[in-house]
Short mmCIF file of C-alpha atoms in Angstrom, two decimals:
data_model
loop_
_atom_site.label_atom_id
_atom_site.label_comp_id
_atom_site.label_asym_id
_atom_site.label_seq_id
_atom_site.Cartn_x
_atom_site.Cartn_y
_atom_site.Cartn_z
CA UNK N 385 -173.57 81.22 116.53
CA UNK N 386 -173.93 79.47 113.59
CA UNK N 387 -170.45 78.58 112.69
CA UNK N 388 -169.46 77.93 109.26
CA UNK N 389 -165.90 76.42 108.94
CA UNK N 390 -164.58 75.95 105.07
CA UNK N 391 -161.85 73.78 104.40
CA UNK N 392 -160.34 74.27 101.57
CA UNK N 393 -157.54 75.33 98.97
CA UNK N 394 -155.44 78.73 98.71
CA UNK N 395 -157.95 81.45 97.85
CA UNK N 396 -157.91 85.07 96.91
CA UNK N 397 -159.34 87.99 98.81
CA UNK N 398 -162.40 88.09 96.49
CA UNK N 399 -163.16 84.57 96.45
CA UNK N 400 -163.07 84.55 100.16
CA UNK N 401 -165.72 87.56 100.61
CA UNK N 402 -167.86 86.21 97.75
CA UNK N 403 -167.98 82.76 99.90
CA UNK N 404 -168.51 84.66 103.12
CA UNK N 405 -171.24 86.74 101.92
CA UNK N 406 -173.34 83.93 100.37
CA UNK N 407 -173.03 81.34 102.57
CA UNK N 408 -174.14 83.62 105.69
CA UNK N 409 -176.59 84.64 102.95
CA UNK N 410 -178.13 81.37 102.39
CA UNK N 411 -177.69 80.00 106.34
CA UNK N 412 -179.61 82.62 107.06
CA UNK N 413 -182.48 82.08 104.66
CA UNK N 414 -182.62 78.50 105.45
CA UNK N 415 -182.47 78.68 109.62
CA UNK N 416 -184.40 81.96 109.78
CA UNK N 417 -181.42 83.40 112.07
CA UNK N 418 -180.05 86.59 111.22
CA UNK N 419 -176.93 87.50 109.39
CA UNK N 420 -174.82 89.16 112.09
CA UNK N 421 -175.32 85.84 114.33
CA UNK N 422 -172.87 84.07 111.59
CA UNK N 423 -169.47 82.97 112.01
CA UNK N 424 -167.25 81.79 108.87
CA UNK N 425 -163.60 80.73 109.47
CA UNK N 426 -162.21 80.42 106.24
CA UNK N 427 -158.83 77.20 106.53
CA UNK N 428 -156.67 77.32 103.36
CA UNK N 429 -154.78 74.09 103.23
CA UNK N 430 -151.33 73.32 101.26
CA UNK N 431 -151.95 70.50 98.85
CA UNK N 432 -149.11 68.50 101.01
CA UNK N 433 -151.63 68.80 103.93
CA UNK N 434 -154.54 67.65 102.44
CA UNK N 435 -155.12 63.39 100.99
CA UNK N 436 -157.58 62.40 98.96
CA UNK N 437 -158.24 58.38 98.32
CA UNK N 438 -154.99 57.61 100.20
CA UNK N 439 -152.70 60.06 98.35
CA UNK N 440 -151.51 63.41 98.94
CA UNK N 441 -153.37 66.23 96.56
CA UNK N 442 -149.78 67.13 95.58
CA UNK N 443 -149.28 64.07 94.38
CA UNK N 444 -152.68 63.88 92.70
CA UNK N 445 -151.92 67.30 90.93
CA UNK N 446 -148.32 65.88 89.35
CA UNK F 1356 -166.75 61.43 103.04
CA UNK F 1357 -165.43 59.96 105.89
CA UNK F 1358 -162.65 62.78 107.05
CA UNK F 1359 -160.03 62.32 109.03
CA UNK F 1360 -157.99 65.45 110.73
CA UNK F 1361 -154.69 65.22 112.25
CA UNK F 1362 -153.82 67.83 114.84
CA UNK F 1363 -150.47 67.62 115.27
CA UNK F 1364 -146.79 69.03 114.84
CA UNK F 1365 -144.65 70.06 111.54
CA UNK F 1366 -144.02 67.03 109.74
CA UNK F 1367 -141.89 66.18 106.73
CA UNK F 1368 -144.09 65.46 102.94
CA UNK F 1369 -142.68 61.91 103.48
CA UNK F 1370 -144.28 62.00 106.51
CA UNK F 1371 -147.91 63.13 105.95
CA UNK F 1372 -148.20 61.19 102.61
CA UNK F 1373 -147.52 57.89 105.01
CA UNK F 1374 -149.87 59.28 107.08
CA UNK F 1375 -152.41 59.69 104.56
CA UNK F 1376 -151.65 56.59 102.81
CA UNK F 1377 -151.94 54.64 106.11
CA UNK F 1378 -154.84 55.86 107.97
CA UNK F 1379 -157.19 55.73 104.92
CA UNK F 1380 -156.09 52.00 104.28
CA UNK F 1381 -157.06 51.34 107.68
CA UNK F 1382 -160.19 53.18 107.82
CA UNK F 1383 -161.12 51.88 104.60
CA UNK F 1384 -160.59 48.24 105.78
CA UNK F 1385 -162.44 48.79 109.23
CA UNK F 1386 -164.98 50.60 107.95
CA UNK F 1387 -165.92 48.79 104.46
CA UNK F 1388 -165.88 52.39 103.01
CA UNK F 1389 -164.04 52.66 99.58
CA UNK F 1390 -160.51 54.40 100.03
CA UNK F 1391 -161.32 57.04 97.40
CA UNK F 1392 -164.63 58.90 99.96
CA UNK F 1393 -161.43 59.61 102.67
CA UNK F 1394 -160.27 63.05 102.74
CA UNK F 1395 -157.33 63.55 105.46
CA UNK F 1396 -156.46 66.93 106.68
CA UNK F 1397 -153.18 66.99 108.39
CA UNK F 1398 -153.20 70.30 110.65
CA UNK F 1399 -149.17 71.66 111.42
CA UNK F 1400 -148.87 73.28 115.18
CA UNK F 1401 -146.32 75.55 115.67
CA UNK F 1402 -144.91 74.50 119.85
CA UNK F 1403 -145.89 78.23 121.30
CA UNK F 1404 -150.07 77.52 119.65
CA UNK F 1405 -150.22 73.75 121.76
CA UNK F 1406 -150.87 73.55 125.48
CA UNK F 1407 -150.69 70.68 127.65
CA UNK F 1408 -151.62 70.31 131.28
CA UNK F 1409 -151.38 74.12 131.14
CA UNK F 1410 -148.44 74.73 130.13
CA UNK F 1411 -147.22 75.88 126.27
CA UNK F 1412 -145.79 72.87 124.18
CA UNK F 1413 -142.56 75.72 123.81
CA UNK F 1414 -142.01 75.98 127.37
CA UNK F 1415 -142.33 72.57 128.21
CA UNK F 1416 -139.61 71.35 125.09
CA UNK F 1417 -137.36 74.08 126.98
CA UNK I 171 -151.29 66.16 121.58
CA UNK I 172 -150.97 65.16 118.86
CA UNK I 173 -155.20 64.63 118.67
CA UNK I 174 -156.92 62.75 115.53
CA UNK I 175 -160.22 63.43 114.65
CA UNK I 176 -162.27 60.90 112.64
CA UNK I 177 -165.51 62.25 111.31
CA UNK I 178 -167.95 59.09 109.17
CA UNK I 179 -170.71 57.04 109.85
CA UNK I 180 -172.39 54.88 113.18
CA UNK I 181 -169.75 52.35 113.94
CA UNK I 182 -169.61 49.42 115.93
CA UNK I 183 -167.52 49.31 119.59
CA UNK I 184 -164.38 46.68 118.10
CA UNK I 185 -164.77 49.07 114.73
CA UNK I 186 -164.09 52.06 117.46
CA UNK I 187 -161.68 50.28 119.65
CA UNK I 188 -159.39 48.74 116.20
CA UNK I 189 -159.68 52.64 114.68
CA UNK I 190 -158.07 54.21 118.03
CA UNK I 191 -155.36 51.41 118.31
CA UNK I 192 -154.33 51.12 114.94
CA UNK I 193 -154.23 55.26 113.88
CA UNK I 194 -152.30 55.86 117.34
CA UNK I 195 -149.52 52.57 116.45
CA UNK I 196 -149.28 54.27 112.50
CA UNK I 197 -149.18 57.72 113.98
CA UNK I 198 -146.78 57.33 116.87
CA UNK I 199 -144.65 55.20 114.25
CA UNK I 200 -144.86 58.15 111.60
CA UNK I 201 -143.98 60.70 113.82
CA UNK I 202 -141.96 59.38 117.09
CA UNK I 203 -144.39 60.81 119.45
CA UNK I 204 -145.03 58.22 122.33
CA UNK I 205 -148.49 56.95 121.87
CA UNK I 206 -149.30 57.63 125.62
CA UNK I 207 -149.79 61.31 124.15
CA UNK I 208 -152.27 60.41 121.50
CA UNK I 209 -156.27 61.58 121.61
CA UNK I 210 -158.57 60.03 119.13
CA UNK I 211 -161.80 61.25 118.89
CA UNK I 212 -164.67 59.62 116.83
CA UNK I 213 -167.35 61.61 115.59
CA UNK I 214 -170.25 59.39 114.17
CA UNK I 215 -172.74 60.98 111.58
CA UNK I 216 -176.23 60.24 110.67
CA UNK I 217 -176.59 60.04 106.97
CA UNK I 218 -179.20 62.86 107.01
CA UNK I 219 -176.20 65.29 108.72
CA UNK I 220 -173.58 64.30 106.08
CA UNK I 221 -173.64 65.59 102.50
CA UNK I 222 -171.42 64.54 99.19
CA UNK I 223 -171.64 66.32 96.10
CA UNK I 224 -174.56 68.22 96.95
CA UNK I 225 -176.94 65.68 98.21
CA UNK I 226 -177.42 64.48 101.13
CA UNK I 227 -176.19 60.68 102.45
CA UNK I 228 -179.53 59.64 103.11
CA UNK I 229 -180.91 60.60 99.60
CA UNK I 230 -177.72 59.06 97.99
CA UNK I 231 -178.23 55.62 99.99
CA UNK I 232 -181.74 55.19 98.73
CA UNK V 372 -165.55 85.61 116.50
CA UNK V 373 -163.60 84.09 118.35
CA UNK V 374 -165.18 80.31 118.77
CA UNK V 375 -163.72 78.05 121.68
CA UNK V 376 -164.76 74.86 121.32
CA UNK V 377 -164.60 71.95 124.53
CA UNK V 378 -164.30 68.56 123.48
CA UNK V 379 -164.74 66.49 126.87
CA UNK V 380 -167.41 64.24 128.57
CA UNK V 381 -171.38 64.80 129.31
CA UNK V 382 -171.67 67.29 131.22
CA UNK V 383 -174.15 68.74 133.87
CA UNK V 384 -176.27 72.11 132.61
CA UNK V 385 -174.35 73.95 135.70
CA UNK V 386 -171.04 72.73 134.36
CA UNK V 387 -171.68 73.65 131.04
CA UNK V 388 -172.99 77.50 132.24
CA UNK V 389 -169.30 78.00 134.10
CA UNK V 390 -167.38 76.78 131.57
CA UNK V 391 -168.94 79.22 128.74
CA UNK V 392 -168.79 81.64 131.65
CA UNK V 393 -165.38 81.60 132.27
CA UNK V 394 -163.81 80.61 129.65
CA UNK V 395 -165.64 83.82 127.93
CA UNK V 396 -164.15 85.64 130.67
CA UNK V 397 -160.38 84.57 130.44
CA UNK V 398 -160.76 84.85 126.67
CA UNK V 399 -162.14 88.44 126.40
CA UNK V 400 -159.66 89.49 129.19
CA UNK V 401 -157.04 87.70 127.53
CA UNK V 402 -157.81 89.29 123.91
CA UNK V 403 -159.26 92.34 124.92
CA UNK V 404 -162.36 91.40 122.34
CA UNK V 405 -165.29 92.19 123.44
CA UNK V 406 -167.52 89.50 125.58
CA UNK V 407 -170.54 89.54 123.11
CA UNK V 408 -168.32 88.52 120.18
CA UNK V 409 -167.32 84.94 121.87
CA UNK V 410 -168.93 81.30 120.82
CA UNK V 411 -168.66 78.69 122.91
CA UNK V 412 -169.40 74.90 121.41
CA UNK V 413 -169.57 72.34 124.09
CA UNK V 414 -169.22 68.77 122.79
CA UNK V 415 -169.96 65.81 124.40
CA UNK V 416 -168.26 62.37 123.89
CA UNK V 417 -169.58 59.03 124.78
CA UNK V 418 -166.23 57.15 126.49
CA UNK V 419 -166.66 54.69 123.64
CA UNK V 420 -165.79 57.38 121.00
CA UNK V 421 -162.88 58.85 122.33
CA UNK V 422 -158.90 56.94 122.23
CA UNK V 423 -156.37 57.83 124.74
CA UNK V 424 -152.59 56.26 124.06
CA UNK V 425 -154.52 53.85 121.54
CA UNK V 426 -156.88 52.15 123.91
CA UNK V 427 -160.92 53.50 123.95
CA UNK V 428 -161.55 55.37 127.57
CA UNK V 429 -164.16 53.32 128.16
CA UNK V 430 -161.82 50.48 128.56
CA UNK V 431 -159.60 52.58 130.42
CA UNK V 432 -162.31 53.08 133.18
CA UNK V 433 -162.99 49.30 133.44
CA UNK D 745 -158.62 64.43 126.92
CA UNK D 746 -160.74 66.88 126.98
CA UNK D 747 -159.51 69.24 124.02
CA UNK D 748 -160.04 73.31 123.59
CA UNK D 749 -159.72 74.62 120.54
CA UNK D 750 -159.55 78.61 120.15
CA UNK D 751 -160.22 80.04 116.90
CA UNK D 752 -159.10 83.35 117.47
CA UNK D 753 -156.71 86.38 116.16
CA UNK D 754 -152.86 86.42 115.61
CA UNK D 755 -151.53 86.53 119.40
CA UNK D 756 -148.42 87.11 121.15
CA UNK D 757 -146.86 84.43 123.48
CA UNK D 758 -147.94 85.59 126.75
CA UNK D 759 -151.34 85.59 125.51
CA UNK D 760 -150.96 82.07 124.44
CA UNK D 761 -149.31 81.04 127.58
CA UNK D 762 -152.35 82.50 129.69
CA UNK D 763 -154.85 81.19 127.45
CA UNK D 764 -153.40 77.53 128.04
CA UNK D 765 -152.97 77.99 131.94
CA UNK D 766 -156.29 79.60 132.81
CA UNK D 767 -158.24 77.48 130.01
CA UNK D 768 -156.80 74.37 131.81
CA UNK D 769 -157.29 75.45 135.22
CA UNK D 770 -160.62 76.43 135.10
CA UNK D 771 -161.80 72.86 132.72
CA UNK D 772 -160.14 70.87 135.08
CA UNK D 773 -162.07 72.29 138.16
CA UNK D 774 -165.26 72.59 136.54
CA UNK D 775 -164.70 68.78 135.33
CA UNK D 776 -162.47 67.41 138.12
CA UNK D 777 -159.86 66.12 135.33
CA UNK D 778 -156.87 66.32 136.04
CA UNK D 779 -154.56 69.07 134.42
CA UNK D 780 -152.51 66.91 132.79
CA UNK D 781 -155.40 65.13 130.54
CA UNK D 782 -155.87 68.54 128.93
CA UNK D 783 -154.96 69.51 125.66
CA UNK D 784 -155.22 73.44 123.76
CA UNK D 785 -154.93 74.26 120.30
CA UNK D 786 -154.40 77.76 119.41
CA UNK D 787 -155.81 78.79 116.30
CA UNK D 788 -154.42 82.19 114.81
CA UNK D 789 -156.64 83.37 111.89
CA UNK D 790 -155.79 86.63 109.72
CA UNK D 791 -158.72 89.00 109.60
CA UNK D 792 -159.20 88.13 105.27
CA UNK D 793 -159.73 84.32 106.75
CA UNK D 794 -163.09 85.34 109.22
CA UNK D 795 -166.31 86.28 108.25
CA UNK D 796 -168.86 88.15 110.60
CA UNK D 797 -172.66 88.91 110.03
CA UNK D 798 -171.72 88.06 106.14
CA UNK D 799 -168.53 90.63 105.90
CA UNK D 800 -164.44 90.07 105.93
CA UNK D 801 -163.26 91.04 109.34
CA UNK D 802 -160.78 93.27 107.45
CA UNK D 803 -163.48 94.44 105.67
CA UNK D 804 -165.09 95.56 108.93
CA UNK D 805 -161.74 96.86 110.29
CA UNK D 806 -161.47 99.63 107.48
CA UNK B 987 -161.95 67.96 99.75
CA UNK B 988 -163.15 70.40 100.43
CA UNK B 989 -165.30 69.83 103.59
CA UNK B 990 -167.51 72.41 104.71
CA UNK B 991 -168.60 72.29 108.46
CA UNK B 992 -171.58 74.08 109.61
CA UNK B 993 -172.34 74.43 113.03
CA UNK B 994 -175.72 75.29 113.99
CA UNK B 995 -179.05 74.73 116.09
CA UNK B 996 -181.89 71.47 114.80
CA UNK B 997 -182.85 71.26 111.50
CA UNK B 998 -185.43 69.92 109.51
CA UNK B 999 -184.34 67.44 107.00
CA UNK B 1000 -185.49 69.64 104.16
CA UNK B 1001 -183.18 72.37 105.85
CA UNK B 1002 -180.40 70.41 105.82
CA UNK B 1003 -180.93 69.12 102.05
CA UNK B 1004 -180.85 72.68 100.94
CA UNK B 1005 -178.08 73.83 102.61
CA UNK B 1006 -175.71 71.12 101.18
CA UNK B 1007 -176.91 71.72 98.01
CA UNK B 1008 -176.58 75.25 98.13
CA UNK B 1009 -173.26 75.40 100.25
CA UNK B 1010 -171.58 73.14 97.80
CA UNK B 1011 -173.43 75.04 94.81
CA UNK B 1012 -171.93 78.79 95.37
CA UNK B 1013 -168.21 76.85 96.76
CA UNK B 1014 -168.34 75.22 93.53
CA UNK B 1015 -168.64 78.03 91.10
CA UNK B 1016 -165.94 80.32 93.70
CA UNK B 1017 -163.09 77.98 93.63
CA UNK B 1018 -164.36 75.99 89.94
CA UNK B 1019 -163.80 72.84 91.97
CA UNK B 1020 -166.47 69.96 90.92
CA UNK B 1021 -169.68 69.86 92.96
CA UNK B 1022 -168.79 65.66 93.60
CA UNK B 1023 -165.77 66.97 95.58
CA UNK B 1024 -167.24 68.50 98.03
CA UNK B 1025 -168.07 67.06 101.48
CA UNK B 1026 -170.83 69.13 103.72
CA UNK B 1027 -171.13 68.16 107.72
CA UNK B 1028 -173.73 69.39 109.57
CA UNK B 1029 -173.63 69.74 113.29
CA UNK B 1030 -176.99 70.10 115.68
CA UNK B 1031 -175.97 71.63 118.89
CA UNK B 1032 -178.24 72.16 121.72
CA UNK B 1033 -179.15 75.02 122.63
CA UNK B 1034 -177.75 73.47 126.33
CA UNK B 1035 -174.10 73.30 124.50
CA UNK B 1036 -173.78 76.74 123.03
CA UNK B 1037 -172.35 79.82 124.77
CA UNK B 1038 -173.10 83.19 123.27
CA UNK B 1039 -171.63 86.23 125.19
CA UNK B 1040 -170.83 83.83 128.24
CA UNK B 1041 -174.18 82.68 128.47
CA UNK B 1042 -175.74 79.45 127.31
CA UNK B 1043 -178.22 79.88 124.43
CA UNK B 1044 -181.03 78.04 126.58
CA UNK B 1045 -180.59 80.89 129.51
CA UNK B 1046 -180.90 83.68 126.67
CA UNK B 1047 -183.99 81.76 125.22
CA UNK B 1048 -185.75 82.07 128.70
#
């Protein structure tokens, strides 16, 4: 434990280590616990799955 | 902010925008909470990754 | 299953009770699922645990 | 990794000890991962905050 | 109600199907629910999707 | 969208204003999405409610 769970859009490989690596990096600063406790579960979501204000981001992105 | 996430089965685009469309009116209009803070994330389940009352949502549609 | 989850702020019992019954009647519509099978859960969040565009609620709100 | 989370009621401390217990137990068995590498989140819901078939369970359990 | 969710690695069936049985079974005695009430989601997440201690898990895997 | 969920022990409110800010700071420059998208939820678990290893966090505290 911690968990950190990121929803979010389609990412690449790099984006998804650079977002691993600093926010166990910064979790860990800020709680004091240490890196290897942390957890990050990284959800790429369709823009069909996802609404925003009532509509769905695929709509949105037209 | 608020979110809303809907666990459920595959569904058609017609389907989750009406989803999305309808729960944020609703949650807008209980909550007094502008339509345009919801975010909805609508989460498709294959049959074979659901269980209920211990058995697989698969074996059950069998 | 299907199972909705509705993360925002402290609501009120009837706010609770109108959420569950009106998401289950759009969702069971929406999809054909019975609502017998539906599982709401309401997660209520203290400004201080919620942040929007980098701040927290509870800063926003002052 | 892996993280099994419980939604369900309140819960006594003994329940909550067999439950991480076991369910680490079936899981690492199950997966052949390693018992050290499970989280277990146990979360409690007041029977206001959670909807089964559209009515609130604490209505249910009048 | 109650709901398990397992984030966890791509799995076959079987494992699925034993997950769900022996998840339920052992919830529903430590709870006294019945079986029925329970619900499982399965969540399969590729090794590029999980971080651990700040690192890919198929960074680790190398 | 996109929400960012962290699961952890207490904070401090100070702890909890610089991890939104930060979280949403590094998501924002990985994906380029604006900062005012982003929606951070923190979660407090007790140390009662967290299994690590198939123990509770409070027995490993001891």
């Amino acid at each position: 434990m911690p968990v950190i769970i990121f929803e979010g859009p389609k990412l690449s490989r790099e984006q998804k280590s650079e977002l691993v690596e600093k926010f166990t990096e910064i979790a860990s600063n800020v709680t004091g616990i240490g890196r290897e406790a942390f957890v990050v579960l990284i959800k790429e979501n369709e823009p069909d799955n996802v609404g925003v204000g009532g509509k769905l981001l695929s709509e949105l992105k037209k």
